[in-house]
Amino acid sequence: MSSNEDKDILDIMHEDLQRALQKPRAERRWAMAIDLKKCIGCHACTTGCMSENLTPPEIHYRPVKEEEIGEFPNTSMRFLPRPCMQCDAPTCTPVCPVTATYKRDDGLVVIDYNKCIGCRYCIVACPYGARSADVGHYFTGDFHEKTYEVENSGEYGKTFKRKSHWHSPIGNARKCHFCIHRVEKGELTRCTTTCLGHATYFGDINDPQALITKLVSKPNVIKYKEEFGTKPMVYYII
Amino acid sequence: MQIFGVLLPEKDRLLSYFGQFKQGKGGLVVYLALLGVVVGGFGVGSIFFRGHGETINTSSLVPWGLQISTYVYFALVSGGCIFTNFFGNMFFHAKYKPLASRVIFMGLITAIAGFTALASELGHVERMYFFILSPNPTSPMFWMSVWYTADITILLVEYVNIQRNKHSKSMLYVSFIIPVITYVSLGSLFGAVGTMPYYYSSLLPVYFLFTGFLSGNALCAIIAAYQFKTSGGFNSVRPFFRMQKIALASVFVLTFCRNIIGIASNLSGYVIFRETFFVNVVFGMGAALVIPFIILMYRRTLGGLVLSSLIVLLTQFMARLDLVVEGFRVPVFRVYDMPERISYFPSIYEMLVVVASVSIVAMVYIVCEKTGLFEIAGKETH
Amino acid sequence: MNYFTSLYAFSCVLLQVGVHIQVIGEVNVSSKFSRRTFFKVSGATTAGLTVAAALPKKFLSWAEEAGQKDMKQIPTFCELCFWNCGLIAKVENNKVVKVDGNPLSLRGRGRLCGRGNAALGALYDPDRLKYPMINIGKRGEPVWKRATWDEALGVIAQKMKDIKQKYGPESMALIYHGTGAAFWKHMMHAYGSTLAAAPSFAQCRGPRDIGFVLTFGSDVGSPEYYDFSKSKYIVLLGSHLGENAHNSQVQDIVKGYSGGAKLTVVDPRLSNIASKAERWLPIRPATDLALLLAWIRIIIEEELYDKEYVEKYATGLNELRAAVQQYTPEWAEAETTIGSDVIVAVARELGEFAPNVCIGAGRYSTWYGDDTQRSRAIAILNALLGTWGREGGYFFPTGATVPEYPGLPAYPEHVEVAKLDAAYPFALLQTTTSIKQASISGQPRPVKAWFVYGSNLMKTLPDKQETIKAIQNLDLMVAIDTMPMDIINYADVVLPECTYMERYDNINVGKFKGEAEIALRQPTVEPMWESKPSWWITRELGNKLGLAEFFPWKDGEEYIAKRCEAGGIDFAQLKRDGVIIKKGGNPYITDENQPEFATPSGKIELYSKQLQEKGFDPVPQYTRHLTPPAGYFRLLFGRSPLHTFSRTTNNFMLTDLQKENAVWVNAKKGKELGLKDGEYVSLVNQDGVIANGRIKVKLTQRLRDDAVYMNHGFGVHAKGMSRANGKGIADDDLLTQNAIDPIMGGTAMRGNFVKIVKGA
Ligand SMILES: Nc1nc2c(c(=O)[nH]1)N[C@H]1C(S)=C(S)[C@@H](COP(=O)(O)OP(=O)(O)OC[C@H]3O[C@@H](n4cnc5c(=O)[nH]c(N)nc54)[C@H](O)[C@@H]3O)O[C@H]1N2
Ligand SMILES: Nc1nc2c(c(=O)[nH]1)N[C@H]1C(S)=C(S)[C@@H](COP(=O)(O)OP(=O)(O)OC[C@H]3O[C@@H](n4cnc5c(=O)[nH]c(N)nc54)[C@H](O)[C@@H]3O)O[C@H]1N2
Ligand code: SF4
Ligand code: SF4
Ligand code: SF4
Ligand code: SF4
Ligand code: SF4
Ligand SMILES: [Mo]
């Protein structure tokens, strides 16, 4: 690790990412690790994601839960950021009646905004509460047409403008997609790059060289709500 | 195939009723129902044309609300009609026979009314064709849609058969089995969601079957009562007393089981059973099941049957809403300003969806009744 | 009945099946992380990574190689707080669609905090001030008339001329906060007034800075010169980093503790950073000085201090030793409630890790009225441990300068007038405190007009009634703001500035370790409505005042470009990259790099003769503060990671996550009082002042039972703020007892006690 000591982790992960992108898609396996010891509960990832994905009111792809542990004065805190776990065995995709949400060959669980009928079954089926229904609210009310709210989020590398309820992603289920629109252009996810605690790691765990692979192969790593059999691809370092 | 006189009433009777209707002699309920259809239609239209954001109160936290519960309600009523038809035919053959076409017809229109409610809930109804283009065989909802379609088709066939007096026993079985499968898949749509403690249960499909039977039967009982009030054949109403009691008792047992399992469980989300236990016992079981049962026991009259059935129809509607919505009461991932318990109250538009569904059923049925649709089958026999 | 019984039997079977399923679920659940495993594992491991700041240029996410090429990327810097991190606006269809951090920015290093990411919530707030307004009603009960810029500035210019004639130009005061203030200071100087104060002195950093200036001859800077990322031991008093989201500083401290630094946090509340600490010392509020003095005593008595360093650079050790003899650990335990064993242990650890130790001086420091002395104690402790100019302690910053606009005429000669801050001998910057006093009393000279730029004074200054009284005495009150905040309701004229996303602004210079940054703010989109940038407003006003020669610039761009040109800075590069970094300067003491101390003695003054001469304790001495009367709690406050004071309370992206504040109450105490989590209550203080509105109770294990805590900034009462108006309670409503620090004029705000009243 010593050669890496003075490198910003973003830089290391950035290099890892470029390497991963050289491979065919099916050989990549995106994963995220969140170091709960480092996470300082600043919620920068939450708002960074809101800004990146132009999410409407009450939809947060990555909220950070604050949990008190113990009793005064033996109190501690756990800050728990929750992106979509991109489960290897997701409970959300099997229930989708029209296969609008599915696991890709690189393991990413995506939603086809042009196919989703908005039945919300997947929202009910996710044990993490990671999915939201975009019912078509705007922060800026009647003023929304003059703002970014109707501009392109670029999610999934496609063009989606929330112009009215006829336009997806309004009417769809939405969730974190590991910023795949950034990742495939060679940028790290937004929650990774904005993390003040340097607590969010991202990369291809099929790559033994990658920083993330090294991190998640240690014993102090757990997954959230594994009892649902979801096999999350988000690892928590504790 | 002949449409008027089989599927629909005779053309001239329809026209003559239309004439009466214009003169204000259409019958008060029909005018009310029409008003309901118009106002409800406005609600459904608003949801469709203005979008969910401006019209409905469901959200990421409460993804399913009154529209889904209304759908479930009508779907189960529809299923219940079929079961009534089956048991009626099987156990009370002659007594039941005159009602058959009405019951099946009711089954059909409630299924359609239910679908109206469902359609208004979907974020993109216009993409329903993906059910065909891109089906997902692992999805209970997909199967539900398959069986639902089969169900409506079978009902239609059965209905036409009855109307043309070509009713067959084998058809009767098919028109029983298909709805059973349909409503079991509807039940498993909820029951299979391992992440939702309030839904997750192998009991749920069975629970759905029996609650369906209960509410469908209650509706049929009212039809029967209405029918025999005019024709005076109290004997034909008798089966409904018994079927209703069986239905009430079985739903009572199942509700009891659901709640007992719920409060006995110690998983995080199951607290909701404990928190709603009192309400579930007093209203969900007491008011909704025990009281109608007692009424049936002690007032073995048409009035008693109707009263009991009305209570059932109303409380089962509430029970469906409760089932759907309470599931979301304990937030899965509570953060920020999120309250400890999520509350949901339907918007006026959501309520109008209910109005629309109820009014469609009422109007179509009464108009068809008034224009002698159900006499067609009878006529050919006599 | 036979149907019934058979069904019952059937159901019983089902019931069994159901129970079976639940049991399976239960067994599995143990793999979810429980509290116990969390503790166990987190205690057993340390972080595997140490990381450093420098980001190579190839990681520029907004550069040509990567990113959404279709979008225009415009670098600028954030103003949602005063850290001013570099951000990149992604622009399409003349709208800013997204923002990202600028990796070149030393303040953010490519990251934006929870607020900074909500830039679009500030830019696109439909409630923004849209056009100039003149109050044709009363101050406090405004009736607004929409005005043209010409009209509004005309009214102001006329009043300014009258006031100058009647009272002289120095009777005009500027109260400011924010980058654009530079233009207003310039305008005021050109007009003839030097009276300008920022709340960031007397309501914020003042005591801290003065305490350090008195000791080291230098303050600790902003961004502070804390070398957290290299520390081996860090002590924080208050200073709730993580909630206080000052970007690079948070990154540094995380790097510090995850790289192995031991962390001790002194705070009555388990702050976010305290939850990361090895030691959390839940001190009785208002007793920090006792703790610090006890530490000083132990470190001297046990000879844990850096003898060589103290010998070489400091003076007054003997006087210091003598002055702290009474402050034994046992005495300190009685004051602070922190066990004497813990006090001793921390002191020894400090000695062990010195000099790679940073006892942070914090930032917000106007706490109890003896704050300069507390800051002095912190400075002394650092001096004893030799942390000033040492790795992991306080680094020596690298600076940079950008010249003023070339060729401006000289300001009119300053006419000597009575000094407002005479009462506070070490008010090295003008205080808002004495501006307020002079506005009320006319003593030592009248203050007749206020320009309030970017400060919501109604909430920022303690004692609201006094602030209102001062404003009611004025002849002219102008608010320059972006939002219809509480303050505009007291203005005669309101001038809508465009937001930081829409304007050129003053150049920003930041001093860091071994490098300095020069940062540019530039418009990312056209100003919305009729809002205007300060360079434009002040120029137009200047023209109306006959001061056109002071405002020769064509526009904001030319203003900056000329300054860059004069300073040999590549403006094109600045426009493209947003920041230019200047490297150089040794951050630590070496044989060649010897420190200088701008104190009268030229040494670190453990004993301050200056203070002694002005009648203050030359070595900090402890006096006990009032404790809350029975039934009352001390009112503490701090930051929400998702808000900046009141300025973000209407930001829709942030209200979406936190729309109001809560009053934190110790859970046990709260239950005793019959309080329920989430219930609304009202608050009344020791003087019977009832806070406007109601506030949610948060029962918590994170707080002592003698204090309550809330986020400052909420409890806005301004009709135009549709999301913020009436949400939560304002701590500032309850601040009626505000000791003034006699050394530098800071207003202490944590000396108030409140009672919780149920049923709001
Ligand atoms: N998110 C966010 N970040 C901000 C700001 C913001 O508005 N929002 N504002 C910025 C500005 S201008 C400033 S000045 C800073 C202020 O931020 P800091 O300088 O960190 O403020 P403090 O008052 O030191 O820290 C508040 C903590 O002090 C504790 N405290 C209260 N009383 C006492 C006491 O008597 N003793 C001790 N030891 N602790 C006590 C409180 O419990 C609380 O946890 O934050 C900056 N950062
Ligand atoms: N009770 C209490 N009082 C405090 C504090 C506390 O914690 N509690 N904290 C103290 C501290 S540390 C500080 S630093 C001060 C901060 O005091 P302020 O700086 O006064 O605090 P804000 O509430 O951020 O007010 C900023 C004002 O500037 C406006 N504004 C925002 N952006 C712009 C802009 O680009 N241009 C213009 N013209 N206006 C703009 C906002 O709308 C708002 O009215 O408060 C101090 N006062
Ligand atoms: S976290 Fe939820 S939404 Fe994401 S993949 Fe897993 S089950 Fe699906
Ligand atoms: S909401 Fe969309 S993605 Fe989710 S299950 Fe329904 S159709 Fe599939
Ligand atoms: S990976 Fe992207 S979409 Fe997912 S939480 Fe992070 S920022 Fe949001
Ligand atoms: S940005 Fe990083 S440190 Fe901040 S809350 Fe998110 S994960 Fe934690
Ligand atoms: S710390 Fe946050 S709010 Fe402050 S300037 Fe930086 S990004 Fe903006
Ligand atoms: Mo401050």
PDB file of C-alpha atoms in Angstrom, chain A residues 24-135:
ATOM      1  CA  PRO A  24     -15.903  -6.775 -22.235  1.00  0.00           C
ATOM      2  CA  ARG A  25     -18.926  -5.759 -20.233  1.00  0.00           C
ATOM      3  CA  ALA A  26     -19.859  -9.255 -19.112  1.00  0.00           C
ATOM      4  CA  GLU A  27     -16.504  -9.657 -17.399  1.00  0.00           C
ATOM      5  CA  ARG A  28     -16.979  -6.656 -15.159  1.00  0.00           C
ATOM      6  CA  ARG A  29     -18.673  -6.826 -11.811  1.00  0.00           C
ATOM      7  CA  TRP A  30     -19.363  -3.459 -10.258  1.00  0.00           C
ATOM      8  CA  ALA A  31     -19.355  -3.241  -6.510  1.00  0.00           C
ATOM      9  CA  MET A  32     -19.317  -0.585  -3.869  1.00  0.00           C
ATOM     10  CA  ALA A  33     -17.771  -0.590  -0.432  1.00  0.00           C
ATOM     11  CA  ILE A  34     -18.692   1.912   2.241  1.00  0.00           C
ATOM     12  CA  ASP A  35     -16.391   2.321   5.182  1.00  0.00           C
ATOM     13  CA  LEU A  36     -18.654   2.950   8.153  1.00  0.00           C
ATOM     14  CA  LYS A  37     -15.709   3.878  10.330  1.00  0.00           C
ATOM     15  CA  LYS A  38     -14.893   6.728   8.031  1.00  0.00           C
ATOM     16  CA  CYS A  39     -18.400   7.856   7.164  1.00  0.00           C
ATOM     17  CA  ILE A  40     -18.954  11.053   9.077  1.00  0.00           C
ATOM     18  CA  GLY A  41     -22.641  11.494   8.349  1.00  0.00           C
ATOM     19  CA  CYS A  42     -22.238  14.541   6.162  1.00  0.00           C
ATOM     20  CA  HIS A  43     -24.930  13.480   3.657  1.00  0.00           C
ATOM     21  CA  ALA A  44     -22.866  14.830   0.764  1.00  0.00           C
ATOM     22  CA  CYS A  45     -23.432  11.589  -1.107  1.00  0.00           C
ATOM     23  CA  THR A  46     -27.178  11.988  -0.712  1.00  0.00           C
ATOM     24  CA  THR A  47     -27.352  15.433  -2.230  1.00  0.00           C
ATOM     25  CA  GLY A  48     -24.592  14.676  -4.709  1.00  0.00           C
ATOM     26  CA  CYS A  49     -26.735  11.892  -6.040  1.00  0.00           C
ATOM     27  CA  MET A  50     -29.823  14.117  -6.080  1.00  0.00           C
ATOM     28  CA  SER A  51     -27.909  16.590  -8.173  1.00  0.00           C
ATOM     29  CA  GLU A  52     -26.410  13.990 -10.481  1.00  0.00           C
ATOM     30  CA  ASN A  53     -29.645  12.215 -11.234  1.00  0.00           C
ATOM     31  CA  LEU A  54     -32.009  15.158 -11.048  1.00  0.00           C
ATOM     32  CA  THR A  55     -34.206  13.285  -8.661  1.00  0.00           C
ATOM     33  CA  PRO A  56     -37.544  14.854  -7.765  1.00  0.00           C
ATOM     34  CA  PRO A  57     -38.901  15.551  -4.276  1.00  0.00           C
ATOM     35  CA  GLU A  58     -38.828  12.696  -1.798  1.00  0.00           C
ATOM     36  CA  ILE A  59     -36.753  10.443  -4.025  1.00  0.00           C
ATOM     37  CA  HIS A  60     -33.318   9.800  -2.650  1.00  0.00           C
ATOM     38  CA  TYR A  61     -31.259   7.065  -4.198  1.00  0.00           C
ATOM     39  CA  ARG A  62     -28.789   7.175  -1.368  1.00  0.00           C
ATOM     40  CA  PRO A  63     -30.101   8.328   1.967  1.00  0.00           C
ATOM     41  CA  VAL A  64     -27.882   8.101   5.024  1.00  0.00           C
ATOM     42  CA  LYS A  65     -29.494   6.632   8.087  1.00  0.00           C
ATOM     43  CA  GLU A  66     -28.322   7.809  11.476  1.00  0.00           C
ATOM     44  CA  GLU A  67     -28.590   5.278  14.247  1.00  0.00           C
ATOM     45  CA  GLU A  68     -27.808   5.806  17.907  1.00  0.00           C
ATOM     46  CA  ILE A  69     -26.132   2.934  19.647  1.00  0.00           C
ATOM     47  CA  GLY A  70     -25.909   2.533  23.396  1.00  0.00           C
ATOM     48  CA  GLU A  71     -27.032   4.707  26.264  1.00  0.00           C
ATOM     49  CA  PHE A  72     -25.657   7.989  27.485  1.00  0.00           C
ATOM     50  CA  PRO A  73     -22.788   8.379  28.166  1.00  0.00           C
ATOM     51  CA  ASN A  74     -21.781   5.143  26.431  1.00  0.00           C
ATOM     52  CA  THR A  75     -23.275   6.273  23.195  1.00  0.00           C
ATOM     53  CA  SER A  76     -22.058   5.751  19.680  1.00  0.00           C
ATOM     54  CA  MET A  77     -23.396   6.458  16.249  1.00  0.00           C
ATOM     55  CA  ARG A  78     -23.688   4.525  13.058  1.00  0.00           C
ATOM     56  CA  PHE A  79     -24.116   6.374   9.792  1.00  0.00           C
ATOM     57  CA  LEU A  80     -25.463   4.018   7.188  1.00  0.00           C
ATOM     58  CA  PRO A  81     -25.535   5.223   3.577  1.00  0.00           C
ATOM     59  CA  ARG A  82     -27.848   3.086   1.449  1.00  0.00           C
ATOM     60  CA  PRO A  83     -27.489   3.036  -2.302  1.00  0.00           C
ATOM     61  CA  CYS A  84     -29.151   0.230  -4.261  1.00  0.00           C
ATOM     62  CA  MET A  85     -27.302  -2.926  -3.321  1.00  0.00           C
ATOM     63  CA  GLN A  86     -27.234  -4.100  -6.963  1.00  0.00           C
ATOM     64  CA  CYS A  87     -28.041  -7.498  -5.564  1.00  0.00           C
ATOM     65  CA  ASP A  88     -26.674 -10.555  -7.241  1.00  0.00           C
ATOM     66  CA  ALA A  89     -29.950 -12.229  -6.334  1.00  0.00           C
ATOM     67  CA  PRO A  90     -32.296  -9.279  -6.360  1.00  0.00           C
ATOM     68  CA  THR A  91     -35.826  -9.599  -5.075  1.00  0.00           C
ATOM     69  CA  CYS A  92     -36.954  -6.702  -7.212  1.00  0.00           C
ATOM     70  CA  THR A  93     -36.383  -8.076 -10.685  1.00  0.00           C
ATOM     71  CA  PRO A  94     -38.244 -11.397 -10.427  1.00  0.00           C
ATOM     72  CA  VAL A  95     -41.483  -9.608  -9.622  1.00  0.00           C
ATOM     73  CA  CYS A  96     -41.445  -7.194 -12.530  1.00  0.00           C
ATOM     74  CA  PRO A  97     -44.273  -8.349 -14.795  1.00  0.00           C
ATOM     75  CA  VAL A  98     -42.739  -6.907 -17.944  1.00  0.00           C
ATOM     76  CA  THR A  99     -39.017  -7.486 -17.330  1.00  0.00           C
ATOM     77  CA  ALA A 100     -38.486  -3.751 -17.252  1.00  0.00           C
ATOM     78  CA  THR A 101     -36.084  -4.154 -14.399  1.00  0.00           C
ATOM     79  CA  TYR A 102     -33.464  -6.810 -14.766  1.00  0.00           C
ATOM     80  CA  LYS A 103     -29.919  -7.773 -13.964  1.00  0.00           C
ATOM     81  CA  ARG A 104     -27.482  -7.056 -16.753  1.00  0.00           C
ATOM     82  CA  ASP A 105     -24.580  -9.238 -17.764  1.00  0.00           C
ATOM     83  CA  ASP A 106     -22.265  -7.097 -15.643  1.00  0.00           C
ATOM     84  CA  GLY A 107     -24.495  -7.672 -12.657  1.00  0.00           C
ATOM     85  CA  LEU A 108     -25.976  -4.218 -12.600  1.00  0.00           C
ATOM     86  CA  VAL A 109     -29.668  -4.102 -11.771  1.00  0.00           C
ATOM     87  CA  VAL A 110     -31.218  -1.592 -14.126  1.00  0.00           C
ATOM     88  CA  ILE A 111     -34.645  -0.233 -14.931  1.00  0.00           C
ATOM     89  CA  ASP A 112     -35.675   0.236 -18.525  1.00  0.00           C
ATOM     90  CA  TYR A 113     -37.509   3.528 -18.204  1.00  0.00           C
ATOM     91  CA  ASN A 114     -39.133   3.020 -21.589  1.00  0.00           C
ATOM     92  CA  LYS A 115     -40.629  -0.280 -20.614  1.00  0.00           C
ATOM     93  CA  CYS A 116     -41.614   0.189 -17.002  1.00  0.00           C
ATOM     94  CA  ILE A 117     -45.388   0.342 -16.630  1.00  0.00           C
ATOM     95  CA  GLY A 118     -45.172   1.826 -13.162  1.00  0.00           C
ATOM     96  CA  CYS A 119     -46.877  -0.965 -11.270  1.00  0.00           C
ATOM     97  CA  ARG A 120     -44.511  -0.422  -8.321  1.00  0.00           C
ATOM     98  CA  TYR A 121     -44.341  -4.069  -7.475  1.00  0.00           C
ATOM     99  CA  CYS A 122     -40.566  -3.926  -7.416  1.00  0.00           C
ATOM    100  CA  ILE A 123     -40.700  -1.094  -4.882  1.00  0.00           C
ATOM    101  CA  VAL A 124     -42.698  -3.304  -2.580  1.00  0.00           C
ATOM    102  CA  ALA A 125     -40.362  -6.215  -3.148  1.00  0.00           C
ATOM    103  CA  CYS A 126     -37.031  -4.563  -2.333  1.00  0.00           C
ATOM    104  CA  PRO A 127     -36.033  -5.261   1.274  1.00  0.00           C
ATOM    105  CA  TYR A 128     -33.840  -2.170   1.429  1.00  0.00           C
ATOM    106  CA  GLY A 129     -36.398   0.420   0.426  1.00  0.00           C
ATOM    107  CA  ALA A 130     -34.006   1.275  -2.380  1.00  0.00           C
ATOM    108  CA  ARG A 131     -36.668   1.928  -4.983  1.00  0.00           C
ATOM    109  CA  SER A 132     -38.932   4.897  -5.354  1.00  0.00           C
ATOM    110  CA  ALA A 133     -41.959   5.796  -7.396  1.00  0.00           C
ATOM    111  CA  ASP A 134     -41.589   8.888  -9.517  1.00  0.00           C
ATOM    112  CA  VAL A 135     -45.138  10.154  -9.444  1.00  0.00           C
TER     113      VAL A 135
END
